[in-house]
Every structure is written in structure tokens, then in C-alpha cells.
PDB file of C-alpha atoms in Angstrom:
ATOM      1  CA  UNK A   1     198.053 -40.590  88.713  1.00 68.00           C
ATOM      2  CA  UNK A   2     200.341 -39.318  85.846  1.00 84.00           C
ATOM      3  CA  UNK A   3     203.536 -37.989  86.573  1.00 96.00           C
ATOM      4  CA  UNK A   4     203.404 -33.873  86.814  1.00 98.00           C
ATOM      5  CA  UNK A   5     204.635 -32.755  83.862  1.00 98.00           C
ATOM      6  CA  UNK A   6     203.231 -28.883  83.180  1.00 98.00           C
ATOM      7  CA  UNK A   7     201.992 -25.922  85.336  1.00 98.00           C
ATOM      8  CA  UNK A   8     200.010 -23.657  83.504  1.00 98.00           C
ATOM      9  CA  UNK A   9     198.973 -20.237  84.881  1.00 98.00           C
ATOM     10  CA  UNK A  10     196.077 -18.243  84.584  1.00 98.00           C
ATOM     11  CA  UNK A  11     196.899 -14.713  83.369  1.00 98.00           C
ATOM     12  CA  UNK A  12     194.772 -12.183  85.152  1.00 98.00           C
ATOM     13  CA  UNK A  13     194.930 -11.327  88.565  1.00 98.00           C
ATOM     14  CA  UNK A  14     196.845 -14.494  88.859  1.00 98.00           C
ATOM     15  CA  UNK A  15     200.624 -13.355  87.242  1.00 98.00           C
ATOM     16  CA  UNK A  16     199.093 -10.073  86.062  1.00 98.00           C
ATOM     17  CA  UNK A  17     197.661  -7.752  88.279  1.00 98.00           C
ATOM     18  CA  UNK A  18     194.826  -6.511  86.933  1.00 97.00           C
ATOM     19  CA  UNK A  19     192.211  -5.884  89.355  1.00 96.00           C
ATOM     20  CA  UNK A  20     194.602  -3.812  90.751  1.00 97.00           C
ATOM     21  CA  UNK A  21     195.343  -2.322  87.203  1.00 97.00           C
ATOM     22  CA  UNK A  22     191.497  -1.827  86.846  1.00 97.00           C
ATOM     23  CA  UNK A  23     190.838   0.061  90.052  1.00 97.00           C
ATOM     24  CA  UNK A  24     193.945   2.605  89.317  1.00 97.00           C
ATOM     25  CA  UNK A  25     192.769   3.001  85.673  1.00 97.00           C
ATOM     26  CA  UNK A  26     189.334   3.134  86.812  1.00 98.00           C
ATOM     27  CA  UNK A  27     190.080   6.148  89.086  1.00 97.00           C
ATOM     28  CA  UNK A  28     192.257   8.141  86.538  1.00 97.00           C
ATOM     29  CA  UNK A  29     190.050   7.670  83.810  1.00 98.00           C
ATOM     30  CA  UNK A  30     186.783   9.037  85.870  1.00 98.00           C
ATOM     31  CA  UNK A  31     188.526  11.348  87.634  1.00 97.00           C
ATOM     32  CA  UNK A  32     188.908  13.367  83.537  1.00 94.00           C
ATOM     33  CA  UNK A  33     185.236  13.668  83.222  1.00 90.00           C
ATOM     34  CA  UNK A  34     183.507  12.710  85.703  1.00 94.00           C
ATOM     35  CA  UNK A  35     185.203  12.984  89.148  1.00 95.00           C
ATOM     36  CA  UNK A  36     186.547  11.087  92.196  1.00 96.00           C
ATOM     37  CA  UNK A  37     186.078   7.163  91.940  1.00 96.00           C
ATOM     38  CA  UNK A  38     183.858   6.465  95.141  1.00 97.00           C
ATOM     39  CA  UNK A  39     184.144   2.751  96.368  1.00 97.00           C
ATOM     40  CA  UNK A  40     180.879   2.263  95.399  1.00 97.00           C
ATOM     41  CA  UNK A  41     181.225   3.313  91.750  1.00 97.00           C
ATOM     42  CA  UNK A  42     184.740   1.519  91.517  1.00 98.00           C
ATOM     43  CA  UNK A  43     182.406  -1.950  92.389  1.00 98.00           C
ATOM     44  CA  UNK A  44     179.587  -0.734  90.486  1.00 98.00           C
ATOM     45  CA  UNK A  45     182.514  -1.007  87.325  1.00 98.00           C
ATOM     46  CA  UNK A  46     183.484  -4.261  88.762  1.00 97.00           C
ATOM     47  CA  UNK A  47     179.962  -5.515  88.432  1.00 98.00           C
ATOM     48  CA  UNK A  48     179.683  -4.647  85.198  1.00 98.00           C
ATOM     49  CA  UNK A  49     182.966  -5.951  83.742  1.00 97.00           C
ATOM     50  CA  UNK A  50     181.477  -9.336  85.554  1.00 95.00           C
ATOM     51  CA  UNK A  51     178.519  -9.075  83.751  1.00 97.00           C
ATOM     52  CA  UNK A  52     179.364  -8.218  80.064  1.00 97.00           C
ATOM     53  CA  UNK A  53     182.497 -10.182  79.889  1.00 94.00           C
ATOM     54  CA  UNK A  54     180.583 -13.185  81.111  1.00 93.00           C
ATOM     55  CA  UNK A  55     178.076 -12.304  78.529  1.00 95.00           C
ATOM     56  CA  UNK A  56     181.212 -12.400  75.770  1.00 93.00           C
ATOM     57  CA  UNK A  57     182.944 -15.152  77.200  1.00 89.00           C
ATOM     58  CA  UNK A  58     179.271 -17.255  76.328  1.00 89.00           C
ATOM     59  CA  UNK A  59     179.297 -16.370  73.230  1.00 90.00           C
ATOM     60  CA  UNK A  60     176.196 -13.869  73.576  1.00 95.00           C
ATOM     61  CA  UNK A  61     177.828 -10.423  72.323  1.00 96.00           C
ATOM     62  CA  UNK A  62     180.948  -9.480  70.511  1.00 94.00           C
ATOM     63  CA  UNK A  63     184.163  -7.659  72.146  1.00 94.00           C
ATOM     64  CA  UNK A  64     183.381  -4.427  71.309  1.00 96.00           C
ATOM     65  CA  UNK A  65     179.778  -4.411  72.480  1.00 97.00           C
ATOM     66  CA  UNK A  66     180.366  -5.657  75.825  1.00 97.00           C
ATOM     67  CA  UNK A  67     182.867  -2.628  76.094  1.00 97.00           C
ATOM     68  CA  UNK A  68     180.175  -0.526  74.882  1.00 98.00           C
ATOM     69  CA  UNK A  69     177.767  -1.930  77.417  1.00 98.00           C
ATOM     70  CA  UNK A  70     180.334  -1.454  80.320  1.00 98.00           C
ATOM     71  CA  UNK A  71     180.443   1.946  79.432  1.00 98.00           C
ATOM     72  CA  UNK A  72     176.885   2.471  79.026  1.00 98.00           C
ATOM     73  CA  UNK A  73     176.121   1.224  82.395  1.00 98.00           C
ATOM     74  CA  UNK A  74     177.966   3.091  83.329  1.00 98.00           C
ATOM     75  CA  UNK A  75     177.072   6.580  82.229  1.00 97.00           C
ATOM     76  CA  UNK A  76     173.802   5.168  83.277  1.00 97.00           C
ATOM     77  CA  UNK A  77     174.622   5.265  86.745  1.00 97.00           C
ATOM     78  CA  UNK A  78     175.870   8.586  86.952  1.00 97.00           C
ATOM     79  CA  UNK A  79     172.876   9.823  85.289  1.00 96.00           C
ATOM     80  CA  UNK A  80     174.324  10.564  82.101  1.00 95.00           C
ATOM     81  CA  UNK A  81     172.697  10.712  78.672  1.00 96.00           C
ATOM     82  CA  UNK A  82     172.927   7.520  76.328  1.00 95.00           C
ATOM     83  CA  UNK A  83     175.624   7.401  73.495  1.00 96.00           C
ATOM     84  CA  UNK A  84     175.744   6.588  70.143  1.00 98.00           C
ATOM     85  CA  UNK A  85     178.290   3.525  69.660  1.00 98.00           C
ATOM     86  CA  UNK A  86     181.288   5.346  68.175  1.00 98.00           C
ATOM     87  CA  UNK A  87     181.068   8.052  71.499  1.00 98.00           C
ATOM     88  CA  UNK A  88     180.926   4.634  73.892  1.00 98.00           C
ATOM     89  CA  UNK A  89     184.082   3.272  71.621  1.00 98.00           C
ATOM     90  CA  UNK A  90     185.799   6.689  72.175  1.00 97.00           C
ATOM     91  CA  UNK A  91     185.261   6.299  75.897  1.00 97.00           C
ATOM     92  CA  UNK A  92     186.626   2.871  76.403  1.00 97.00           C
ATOM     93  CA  UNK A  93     189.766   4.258  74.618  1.00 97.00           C
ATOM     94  CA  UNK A  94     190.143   6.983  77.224  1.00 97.00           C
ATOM     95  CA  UNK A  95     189.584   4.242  79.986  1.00 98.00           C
ATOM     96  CA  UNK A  96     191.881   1.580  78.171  1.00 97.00           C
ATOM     97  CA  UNK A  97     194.014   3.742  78.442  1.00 97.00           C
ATOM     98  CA  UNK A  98     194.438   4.452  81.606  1.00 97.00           C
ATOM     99  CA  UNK A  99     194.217   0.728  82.288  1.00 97.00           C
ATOM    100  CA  UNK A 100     197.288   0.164  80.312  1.00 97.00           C
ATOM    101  CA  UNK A 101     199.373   2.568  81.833  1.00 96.00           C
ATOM    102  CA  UNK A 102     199.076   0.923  85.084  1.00 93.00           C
ATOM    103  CA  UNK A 103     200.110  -2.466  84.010  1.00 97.00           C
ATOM    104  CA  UNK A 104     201.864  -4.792  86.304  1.00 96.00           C
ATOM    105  CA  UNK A 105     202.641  -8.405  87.278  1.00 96.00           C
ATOM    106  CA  UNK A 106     202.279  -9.576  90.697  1.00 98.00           C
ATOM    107  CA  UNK A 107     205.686  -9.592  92.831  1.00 96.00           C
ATOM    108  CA  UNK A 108     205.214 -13.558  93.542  1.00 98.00           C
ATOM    109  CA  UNK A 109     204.891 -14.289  89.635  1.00 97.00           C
ATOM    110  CA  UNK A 110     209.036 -14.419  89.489  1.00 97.00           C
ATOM    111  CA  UNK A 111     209.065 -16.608  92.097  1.00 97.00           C
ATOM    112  CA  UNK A 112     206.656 -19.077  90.635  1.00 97.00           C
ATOM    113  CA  UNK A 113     208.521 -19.292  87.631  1.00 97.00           C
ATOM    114  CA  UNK A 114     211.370 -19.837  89.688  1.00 97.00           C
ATOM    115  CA  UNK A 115     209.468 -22.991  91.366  1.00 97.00           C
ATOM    116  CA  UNK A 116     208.578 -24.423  88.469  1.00 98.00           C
ATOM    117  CA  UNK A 117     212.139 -24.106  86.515  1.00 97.00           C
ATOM    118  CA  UNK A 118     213.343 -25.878  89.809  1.00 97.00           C
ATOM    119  CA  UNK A 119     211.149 -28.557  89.683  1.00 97.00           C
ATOM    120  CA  UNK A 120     212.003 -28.907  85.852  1.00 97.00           C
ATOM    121  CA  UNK A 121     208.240 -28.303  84.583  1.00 98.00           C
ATOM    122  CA  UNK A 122     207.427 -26.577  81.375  1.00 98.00           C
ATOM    123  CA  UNK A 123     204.942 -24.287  81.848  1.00 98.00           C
ATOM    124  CA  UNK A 124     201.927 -22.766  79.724  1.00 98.00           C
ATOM    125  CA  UNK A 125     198.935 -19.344  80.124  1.00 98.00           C
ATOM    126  CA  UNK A 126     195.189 -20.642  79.714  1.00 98.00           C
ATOM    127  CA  UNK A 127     193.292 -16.884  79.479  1.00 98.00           C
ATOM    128  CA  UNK A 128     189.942 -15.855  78.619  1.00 95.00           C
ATOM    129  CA  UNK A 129     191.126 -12.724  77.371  1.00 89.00           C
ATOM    130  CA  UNK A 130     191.296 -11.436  74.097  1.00 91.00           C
ATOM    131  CA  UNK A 131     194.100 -12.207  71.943  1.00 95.00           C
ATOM    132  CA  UNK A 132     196.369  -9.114  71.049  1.00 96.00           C
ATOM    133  CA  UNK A 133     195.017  -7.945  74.818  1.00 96.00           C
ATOM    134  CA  UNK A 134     196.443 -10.918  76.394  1.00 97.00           C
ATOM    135  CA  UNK A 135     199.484 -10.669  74.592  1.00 97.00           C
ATOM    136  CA  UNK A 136     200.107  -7.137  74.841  1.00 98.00           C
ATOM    137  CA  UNK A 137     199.806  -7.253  78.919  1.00 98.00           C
ATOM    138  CA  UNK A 138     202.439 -10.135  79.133  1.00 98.00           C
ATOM    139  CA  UNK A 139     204.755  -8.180  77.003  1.00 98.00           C
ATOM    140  CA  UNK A 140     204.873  -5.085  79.007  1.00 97.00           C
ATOM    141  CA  UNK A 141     204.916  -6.945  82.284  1.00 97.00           C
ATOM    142  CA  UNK A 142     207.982  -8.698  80.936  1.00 97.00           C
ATOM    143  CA  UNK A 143     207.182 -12.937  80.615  1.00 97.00           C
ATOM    144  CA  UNK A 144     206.626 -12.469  76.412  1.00 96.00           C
ATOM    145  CA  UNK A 145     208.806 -15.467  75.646  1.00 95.00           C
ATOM    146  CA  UNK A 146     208.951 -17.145  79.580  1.00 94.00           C
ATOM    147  CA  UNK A 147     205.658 -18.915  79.743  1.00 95.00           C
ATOM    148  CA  UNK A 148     204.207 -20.588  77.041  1.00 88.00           C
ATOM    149  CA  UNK A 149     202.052 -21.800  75.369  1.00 96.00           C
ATOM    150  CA  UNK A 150     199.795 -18.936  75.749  1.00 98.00           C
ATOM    151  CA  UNK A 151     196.304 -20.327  75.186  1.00 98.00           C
ATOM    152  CA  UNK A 152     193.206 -17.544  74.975  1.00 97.00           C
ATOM    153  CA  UNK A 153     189.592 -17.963  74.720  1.00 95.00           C
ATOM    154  CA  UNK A 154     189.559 -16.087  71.241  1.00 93.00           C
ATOM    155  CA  UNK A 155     192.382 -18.349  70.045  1.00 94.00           C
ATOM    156  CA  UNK A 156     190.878 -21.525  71.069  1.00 95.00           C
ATOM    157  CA  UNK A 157     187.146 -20.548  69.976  1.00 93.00           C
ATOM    158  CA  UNK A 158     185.588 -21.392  73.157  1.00 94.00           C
ATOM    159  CA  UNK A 159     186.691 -20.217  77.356  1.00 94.00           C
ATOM    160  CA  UNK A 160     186.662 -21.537  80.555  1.00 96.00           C
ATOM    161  CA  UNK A 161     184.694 -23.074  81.789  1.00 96.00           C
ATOM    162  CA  UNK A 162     184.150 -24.860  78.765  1.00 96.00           C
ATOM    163  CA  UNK A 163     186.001 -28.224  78.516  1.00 97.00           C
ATOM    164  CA  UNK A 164     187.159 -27.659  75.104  1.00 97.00           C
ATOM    165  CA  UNK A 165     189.439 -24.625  76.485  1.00 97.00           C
ATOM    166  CA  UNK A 166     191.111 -27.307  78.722  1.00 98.00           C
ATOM    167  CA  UNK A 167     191.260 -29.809  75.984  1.00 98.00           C
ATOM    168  CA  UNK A 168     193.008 -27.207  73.985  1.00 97.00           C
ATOM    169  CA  UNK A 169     195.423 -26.781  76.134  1.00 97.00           C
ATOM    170  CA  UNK A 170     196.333 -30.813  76.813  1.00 98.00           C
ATOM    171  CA  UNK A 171     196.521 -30.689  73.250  1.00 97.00           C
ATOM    172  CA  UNK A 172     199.000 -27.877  73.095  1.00 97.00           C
ATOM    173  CA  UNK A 173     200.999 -29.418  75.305  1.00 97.00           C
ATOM    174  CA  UNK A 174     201.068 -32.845  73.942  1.00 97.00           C
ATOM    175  CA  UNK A 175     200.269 -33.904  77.353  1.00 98.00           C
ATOM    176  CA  UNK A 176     197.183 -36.082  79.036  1.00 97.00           C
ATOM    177  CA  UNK A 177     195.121 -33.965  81.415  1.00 98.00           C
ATOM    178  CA  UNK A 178     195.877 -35.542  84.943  1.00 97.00           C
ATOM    179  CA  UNK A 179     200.018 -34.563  84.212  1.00 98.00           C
ATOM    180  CA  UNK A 180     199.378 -30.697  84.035  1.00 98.00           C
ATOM    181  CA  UNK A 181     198.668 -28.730  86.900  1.00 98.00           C
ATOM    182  CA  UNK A 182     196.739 -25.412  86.528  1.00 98.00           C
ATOM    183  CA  UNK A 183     196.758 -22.341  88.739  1.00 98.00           C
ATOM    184  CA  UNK A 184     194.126 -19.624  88.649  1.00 98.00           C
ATOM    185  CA  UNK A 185     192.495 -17.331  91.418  1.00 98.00           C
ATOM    186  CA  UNK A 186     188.839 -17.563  89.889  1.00 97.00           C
ATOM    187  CA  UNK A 187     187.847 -21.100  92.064  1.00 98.00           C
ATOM    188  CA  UNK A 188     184.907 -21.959  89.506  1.00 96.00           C
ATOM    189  CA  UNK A 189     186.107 -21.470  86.431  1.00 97.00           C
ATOM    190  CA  UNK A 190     190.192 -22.562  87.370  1.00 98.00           C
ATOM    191  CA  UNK A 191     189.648 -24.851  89.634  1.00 98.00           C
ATOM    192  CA  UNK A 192     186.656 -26.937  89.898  1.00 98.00           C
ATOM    193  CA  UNK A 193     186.004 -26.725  85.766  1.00 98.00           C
ATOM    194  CA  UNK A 194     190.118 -27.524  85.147  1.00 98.00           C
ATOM    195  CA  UNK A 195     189.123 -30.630  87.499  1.00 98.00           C
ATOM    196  CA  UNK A 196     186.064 -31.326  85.511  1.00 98.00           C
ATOM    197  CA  UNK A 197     188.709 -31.590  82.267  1.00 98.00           C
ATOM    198  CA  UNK A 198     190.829 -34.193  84.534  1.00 98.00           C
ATOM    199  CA  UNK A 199     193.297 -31.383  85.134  1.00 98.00           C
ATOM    200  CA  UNK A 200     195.007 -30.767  88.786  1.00 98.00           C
ATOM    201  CA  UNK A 201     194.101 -27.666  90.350  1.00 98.00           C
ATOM    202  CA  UNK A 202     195.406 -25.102  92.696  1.00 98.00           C
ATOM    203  CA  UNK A 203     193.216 -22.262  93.693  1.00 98.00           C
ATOM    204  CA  UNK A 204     195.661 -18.538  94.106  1.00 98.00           C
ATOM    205  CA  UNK A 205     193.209 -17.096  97.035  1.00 98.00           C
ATOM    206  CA  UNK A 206     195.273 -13.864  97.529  1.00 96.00           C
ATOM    207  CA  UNK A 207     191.913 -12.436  99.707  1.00 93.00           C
ATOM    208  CA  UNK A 208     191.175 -15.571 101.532  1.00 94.00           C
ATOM    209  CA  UNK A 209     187.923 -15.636 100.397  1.00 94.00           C
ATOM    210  CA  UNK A 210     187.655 -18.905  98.511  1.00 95.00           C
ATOM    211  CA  UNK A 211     185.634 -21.542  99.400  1.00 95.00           C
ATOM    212  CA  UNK A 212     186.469 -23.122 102.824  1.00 90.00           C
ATOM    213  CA  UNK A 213     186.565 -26.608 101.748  1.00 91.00           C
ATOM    214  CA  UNK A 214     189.263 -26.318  99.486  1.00 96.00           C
ATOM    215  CA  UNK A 215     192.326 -28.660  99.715  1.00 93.00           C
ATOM    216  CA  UNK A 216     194.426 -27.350  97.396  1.00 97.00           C
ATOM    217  CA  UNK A 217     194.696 -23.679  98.332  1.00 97.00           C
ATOM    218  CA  UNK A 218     196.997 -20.813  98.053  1.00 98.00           C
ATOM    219  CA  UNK A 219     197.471 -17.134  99.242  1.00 97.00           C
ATOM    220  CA  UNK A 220     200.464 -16.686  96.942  1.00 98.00           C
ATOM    221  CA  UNK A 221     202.347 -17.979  94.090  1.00 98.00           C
ATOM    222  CA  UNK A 222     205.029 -18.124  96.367  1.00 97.00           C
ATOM    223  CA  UNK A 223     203.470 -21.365  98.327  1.00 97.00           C
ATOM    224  CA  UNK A 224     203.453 -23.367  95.012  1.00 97.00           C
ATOM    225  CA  UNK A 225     206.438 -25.414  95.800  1.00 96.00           C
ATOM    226  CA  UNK A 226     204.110 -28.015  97.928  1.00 94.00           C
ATOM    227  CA  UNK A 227     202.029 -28.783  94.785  1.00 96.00           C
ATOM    228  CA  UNK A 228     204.982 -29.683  92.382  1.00 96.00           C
ATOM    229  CA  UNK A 229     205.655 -33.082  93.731  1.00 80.00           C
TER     230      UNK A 229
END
């Protein structure tokens, strides 16, 4: 096997935070026109981020109308009458944000840097986020500058889980698949597709969810020091 020579990070809810992010924005945001976010409406959003941005990320609609259908789902579920596009655009500002203003990174992301600095790695983001988005999170949450190259689906033309989008990245990097290492709490599309691409692969299982037959498993960034040798 190649000598490790890279660790690159997925972005959300891996160094950034944003399920957490989501839920707080999610609950401000409904609280201004709607009212308390139940559990069961804070999923119900959940689900539908799942579904539309999955339905982006193949290619099926653009940005802005996978926003549009987020929102119209959800309006849908509290029985609300359909918008025109421009009033669903409107809303996903208000939510947005919301979102934004909760921003953070994860308290183990220092740390991992830290690891990785130690261990004399360069280090590199592989998102399927948007660009500016992408950009704009890692700026307020301070790495802008401390990770890089930062890779996104809308740069690259394709996402994960499609091997292009690893291939991208090796490319980036200058480096052969099998000497970069990449960490990501999704297990499908970070761990067993990065594989696919000849990548090494750590799954970030913060919930202890993940599958159980998993070697190379995490519960924080902070354990990352046994898979830099």
C-alpha cells in the first residue's frame, strides 16, 4: 500500500456542524410564521433536505428548485397553500438565514487538524455542497485558508458518490488514490464509494449508528490519530 500522504475531510456534519446548525435554524425560522418546531416536523425537514438534495446532487433539478421543493413540502405539511416560485425563494431566504446565524464547527475539528499537522499530512475538503455555500460556512467557522484543497460537487461537475468526485480530488492533490485518506460521517457515500475510488476510509460515527461491521470507525475526530500510520 502507498505511503499516507493526505487526509481529506468531509465538510458537513463532519468539521462543520450542520445538522446541528439545521435543527436551530429550523426552529427559529418556523417559530416566525408558523410556530414551535415539533420533533416530528424538525425530521419531516430532514426528510426532505434528504430527498431534494439527493435529487440535485444526481443531476435531476437545479439548486434553486430543490430549495423551492424543500419549502414546498413543506408548507404542504402544515396544510398551507402552494406558492408561486419567487414566494418559495423568499422563504428559503428567511430560513437561510437563520441557518447561517447558527454556524459552527465541531469542537474535535481543531484537534484533527492538530493530528494531521503532527503526523506531517497535507490535508484537503471533498463537499457536495454548493460552491460560494461551502465556502462561505468554512470562512465563518474559521479554517478559510487551513484545509485545502477545497473540492465541491459544483466545482468538480459531478458528487459523491460518483468516482469522478474522488478522481478529482487525487488529481488535485497530485497524489494516487490508495496515499490519501478520507474522513466523512455519511458511511455510503464517504466511505464505502471513497473505497470504491481506491481511497482509504474512515467513517466519523458521532451517533454510533453506522454499520456494525465497520473496521475503520470513529465517534470523534479526536480518535484519528490511530489511522495516520
Amino acid at each position: 500500500m502507498a505511503e499516507l500522504a493526505a487526509v481529506v475531510f468531509d465538510l458537513d456534519d463532519t468539521l462543520f456542524d450542520h445538522s446541528g446548525s439545521a435543527t436551530r435554524g429550523f426552529g427559529t425560522w418556523l417559530a416566525g410564521f408558523h410556530g414551535p418546531a415539533t420533533s416530528e416536523l424538525t425530521a419531516a425537514w430532514f426528510e426532505l433536505q434528504d430527498l431534494h438534495f439527493g435529487a440535485w446532487r444526481a443531476g435531476l433539478v437545479s439548486m434553486a428548485e430543490q430549495r423551492r421543493r424543500r419549502i414546498g413540502g413543506l408548507l404542504d405539511l402544515l396544510g398551507r397553500p402552494a406558492l408561486e416560485p419567487a414566494e418559495l425563494d423568499a422563504l428559503w431566504g428567511d430560513y437561510f438565514l437563520a441557518y447561517r446565524s447558527g454556524w459552527q464547527r465541531f469542537d474535535d475539528a481543531e484537534a484533527a487538524l492538530a493530528l494531521v499537522a503532527a503526523a506531517g499530512l497535507r490535508t484537503g475538503i471533498l463537499t457536495n455542497g454548493p460552491e460560494d455555500m461551502q465556502h462561505d460556512k468554512l470562512a465563518v467557522i474559521g479554517l478559510t485558508g487551513r484545509v485545502g484543497p477545497v473540492l465541491t460537487a459544483e466545482g468538480l461537475g459531478c458528487a459523491k458518490p460518483d468516482p469522478r468526485a474522488y478522481a478529482g480530488l487525487c488529481a488535485a492533490l497530485g497524489l494516487d488514490p490508495a496515499a490519501v485518506l478520507y474522513v466523512g460521517d455519511d458511511h455510503d457515500l464517504d466511505v464505502v464509494a471513497a473505497r470504491a475510488a481506491g481511497l482509504r476510509a474512515v467513517h466519523l460515527d458521532r451517533r454510533g449508528t453506522g454499520p456494525a461491521g465497520e473496521r475503520d470507525r470513529i465517534a470523534s475526530l479526536r480518535d484519528l490519530a490511530a489511522h495516520l500510520s
